[in-house]
Amino acid sequence: MEVVSIPLQGYLRHGDSVQNESTIAPGEIQVMSTGTGIYHSEYNASKTEDAKFLQIWIIPNVEGTKPEYHNYDIRPLLKRNELATFISPSGNTPAHLLQDAWFSMGTLDAGQSVTYRMHKPRTGVYIFIIEGEINIAGENLGST
């Protein structure tokens, strides 16, 4: 399994069975390939602040690989009113996955527009709206 953790608020602590330990915050991501096997845990690193994060699990296109774990600071890529791609299968982004999956993030001001281009035919798009509303192909969507 390919596991991507994206903190939205607070600090996320990670520990695993191959001796990785770290804490990540908003603007950083964690990418883990479970490969042949790994035990892991993520939990709120603070006793006083809430932690909110996305954790996305993706089935890899290669099996039997060695478990891997990496943290990446994606803050230098993030620019207001632009989409920044920070994970891809090709390795031309800070992080990569063993699957035809691309992760992009953006913070848009009201009235701003961006265009997302598909990277590969017959792949889908999954959108998380963290805050506010957005119009995609004439469909109004909002956070809940």
mmCIF file of C-alpha atoms in Angstrom:
data_model
loop_
_atom_site.group_PDB
_atom_site.id
_atom_site.type_symbol
_atom_site.label_atom_id
_atom_site.label_comp_id
_atom_site.label_asym_id
_atom_site.label_seq_id
_atom_site.Cartn_x
_atom_site.Cartn_y
_atom_site.Cartn_z
ATOM 1 C CA MET A 1 0.000 0.000 0.000
ATOM 2 C CA GLU A 2 1.125 3.564 -0.722
ATOM 3 C CA VAL A 3 0.118 5.795 2.201
ATOM 4 C CA VAL A 4 0.182 9.591 1.931
ATOM 5 C CA SER A 5 -0.413 11.760 5.023
ATOM 6 C CA ILE A 6 -1.059 15.484 4.610
ATOM 7 C CA PRO A 7 -1.395 17.532 7.836
ATOM 8 C CA LEU A 8 -3.958 20.331 7.646
ATOM 9 C CA GLN A 9 -3.688 21.540 11.249
ATOM 10 C CA GLY A 10 -1.446 20.693 14.171
ATOM 11 C CA TYR A 11 1.372 18.174 14.313
ATOM 12 C CA LEU A 12 1.242 14.543 13.237
ATOM 13 C CA ARG A 13 3.631 12.076 14.870
ATOM 14 C CA HIS A 14 4.721 8.894 13.060
ATOM 15 C CA GLY A 15 6.445 5.766 14.319
ATOM 16 C CA ASP A 16 6.999 2.426 12.583
ATOM 17 C CA SER A 17 8.584 -1.010 12.810
ATOM 18 C CA VAL A 18 11.628 -0.068 10.706
ATOM 19 C CA GLN A 19 12.777 2.573 13.206
ATOM 20 C CA ASN A 20 11.363 5.712 11.544
ATOM 21 C CA GLU A 21 10.083 8.415 13.880
ATOM 22 C CA SER A 22 9.126 11.934 12.897
ATOM 23 C CA THR A 23 6.671 14.777 13.341
ATOM 24 C CA ILE A 24 5.179 16.648 10.398
ATOM 25 C CA ALA A 25 3.135 19.861 10.225
ATOM 26 C CA PRO A 26 1.060 21.659 7.590
ATOM 27 C CA GLY A 27 3.222 22.255 4.514
ATOM 28 C CA GLU A 28 4.939 18.907 4.941
ATOM 29 C CA ILE A 29 3.838 15.473 3.744
ATOM 30 C CA GLN A 30 4.649 11.902 4.640
ATOM 31 C CA VAL A 31 4.805 9.161 2.000
ATOM 32 C CA MET A 32 5.111 5.536 3.025
ATOM 33 C CA SER A 33 5.297 2.444 0.827
ATOM 34 C CA THR A 34 4.353 -0.536 2.958
ATOM 35 C CA GLY A 35 5.979 -2.952 0.500
ATOM 36 C CA THR A 36 6.608 -6.369 2.052
ATOM 37 C CA GLY A 37 5.302 -5.155 5.411
ATOM 38 C CA ILE A 38 5.547 -2.470 8.051
ATOM 39 C CA TYR A 39 3.732 -1.683 11.299
ATOM 40 C CA HIS A 40 3.078 2.002 11.812
ATOM 41 C CA SER A 41 1.110 4.520 13.818
ATOM 42 C CA GLU A 42 0.213 8.162 13.414
ATOM 43 C CA TYR A 43 -1.109 10.264 16.244
ATOM 44 C CA ASN A 44 -1.501 13.841 17.415
ATOM 45 C CA ALA A 45 1.866 15.081 18.671
ATOM 46 C CA SER A 46 0.211 17.709 20.899
ATOM 47 C CA LYS A 47 -1.722 17.220 24.116
ATOM 48 C CA THR A 48 -3.374 20.651 23.779
ATOM 49 C CA GLU A 49 -3.968 21.308 20.055
ATOM 50 C CA ASP A 50 -6.151 19.434 17.601
ATOM 51 C CA ALA A 51 -4.542 17.681 14.654
ATOM 52 C CA LYS A 52 -6.378 17.328 11.349
ATOM 53 C CA PHE A 53 -4.949 15.532 8.363
ATOM 54 C CA LEU A 54 -5.742 13.664 5.189
ATOM 55 C CA GLN A 55 -4.471 10.129 4.843
ATOM 56 C CA ILE A 56 -4.875 8.550 1.424
ATOM 57 C CA TRP A 57 -4.157 4.873 0.737
ATOM 58 C CA ILE A 58 -3.398 3.791 -2.823
ATOM 59 C CA ILE A 59 -2.838 0.261 -4.102
ATOM 60 C CA PRO A 60 0.643 0.151 -5.711
ATOM 61 C CA ASN A 61 1.274 -1.137 -9.220
ATOM 62 C CA VAL A 62 4.326 -3.087 -7.976
ATOM 63 C CA GLU A 63 4.290 -5.683 -5.192
ATOM 64 C CA GLY A 64 7.008 -7.073 -2.947
ATOM 65 C CA THR A 65 9.075 -3.897 -2.636
ATOM 66 C CA LYS A 66 11.105 -2.906 0.399
ATOM 67 C CA PRO A 67 9.144 -0.699 2.836
ATOM 68 C CA GLU A 68 10.020 2.996 2.506
ATOM 69 C CA TYR A 69 9.179 6.106 4.490
ATOM 70 C CA HIS A 70 9.915 9.736 3.596
ATOM 71 C CA ASN A 71 8.929 13.238 4.706
ATOM 72 C CA TYR A 72 8.898 16.174 2.307
ATOM 73 C CA ASP A 73 8.597 19.910 2.840
ATOM 74 C CA ILE A 74 6.312 21.106 0.032
ATOM 75 C CA ARG A 75 5.996 24.730 1.216
ATOM 76 C CA PRO A 76 8.419 26.049 -1.449
ATOM 77 C CA LEU A 77 6.065 24.696 -4.147
ATOM 78 C CA LEU A 78 2.867 26.206 -2.760
ATOM 79 C CA LYS A 79 1.893 29.512 -4.353
ATOM 80 C CA ARG A 80 -1.426 31.240 -3.804
ATOM 81 C CA ASN A 81 -3.887 30.886 -6.713
ATOM 82 C CA GLU A 82 -1.870 28.104 -8.366
ATOM 83 C CA LEU A 83 -2.006 24.316 -8.273
ATOM 84 C CA ALA A 84 1.253 22.695 -7.186
ATOM 85 C CA THR A 85 1.880 19.040 -8.039
ATOM 86 C CA PHE A 86 3.976 17.477 -5.284
ATOM 87 C CA ILE A 87 3.545 13.716 -5.852
ATOM 88 C CA SER A 88 3.790 11.820 -9.131
ATOM 89 C CA PRO A 89 4.814 8.378 -10.384
ATOM 90 C CA SER A 90 7.686 9.768 -12.445
ATOM 91 C CA GLY A 91 9.935 11.223 -9.781
ATOM 92 C CA ASN A 92 9.890 14.760 -11.229
ATOM 93 C CA THR A 93 8.158 15.990 -8.057
ATOM 94 C CA PRO A 94 9.433 15.988 -4.467
ATOM 95 C CA ALA A 95 7.650 12.682 -3.767
ATOM 96 C CA HIS A 96 6.717 9.699 -5.908
ATOM 97 C CA LEU A 97 4.349 6.746 -5.674
ATOM 98 C CA LEU A 98 4.357 3.282 -7.174
ATOM 99 C CA GLN A 99 1.128 4.050 -9.037
ATOM 100 C CA ASP A 100 -0.204 6.338 -11.772
ATOM 101 C CA ALA A 101 -1.311 8.968 -9.258
ATOM 102 C CA TRP A 102 -0.583 12.681 -9.042
ATOM 103 C CA PHE A 103 -1.260 14.885 -6.011
ATOM 104 C CA SER A 104 -1.736 18.627 -6.399
ATOM 105 C CA MET A 105 -2.702 21.293 -3.886
ATOM 106 C CA GLY A 106 -3.800 24.897 -4.134
ATOM 107 C CA THR A 107 -5.209 27.777 -2.111
ATOM 108 C CA LEU A 108 -7.424 29.983 -4.243
ATOM 109 C CA ASP A 109 -8.777 33.443 -3.516
ATOM 110 C CA ALA A 110 -12.453 34.111 -4.276
ATOM 111 C CA GLY A 111 -13.013 34.601 -7.994
ATOM 112 C CA GLN A 112 -9.736 32.956 -9.012
ATOM 113 C CA SER A 113 -9.615 30.213 -11.616
ATOM 114 C CA VAL A 114 -7.106 27.438 -12.279
ATOM 115 C CA THR A 115 -7.032 24.673 -14.857
ATOM 116 C CA TYR A 116 -6.155 21.103 -13.986
ATOM 117 C CA ARG A 117 -4.844 19.009 -16.850
ATOM 118 C CA MET A 118 -5.120 15.235 -16.790
ATOM 119 C CA HIS A 119 -1.730 13.532 -16.720
ATOM 120 C CA LYS A 120 -2.807 10.286 -18.322
ATOM 121 C CA PRO A 121 -5.881 9.133 -20.266
ATOM 122 C CA ARG A 122 -8.456 7.069 -18.374
ATOM 123 C CA THR A 123 -7.373 8.206 -14.929
ATOM 124 C CA GLY A 124 -9.776 9.872 -12.520
ATOM 125 C CA VAL A 125 -9.684 12.980 -10.378
ATOM 126 C CA TYR A 126 -10.485 13.057 -6.665
ATOM 127 C CA ILE A 127 -10.901 16.483 -5.075
ATOM 128 C CA PHE A 128 -10.846 17.425 -1.387
ATOM 129 C CA ILE A 129 -12.310 20.846 -0.623
ATOM 130 C CA ILE A 130 -10.902 21.721 2.769
ATOM 131 C CA GLU A 131 -12.548 25.117 3.180
ATOM 132 C CA GLY A 132 -14.915 27.229 1.104
ATOM 133 C CA GLU A 133 -16.610 26.509 -2.199
ATOM 134 C CA ILE A 134 -15.492 25.787 -5.734
ATOM 135 C CA ASN A 135 -17.125 25.395 -9.130
ATOM 136 C CA ILE A 136 -15.899 22.493 -11.229
ATOM 137 C CA ALA A 137 -17.339 22.037 -14.712
ATOM 138 C CA GLY A 138 -20.474 23.950 -13.705
ATOM 139 C CA GLU A 139 -20.954 21.981 -10.478
ATOM 140 C CA ASN A 140 -20.799 23.935 -7.200
ATOM 141 C CA LEU A 141 -19.017 21.999 -4.459
ATOM 142 C CA GLY A 142 -18.188 22.968 -0.897
ATOM 143 C CA SER A 143 -16.483 21.741 2.230
ATOM 144 C CA THR A 144 -18.579 20.080 4.898
#
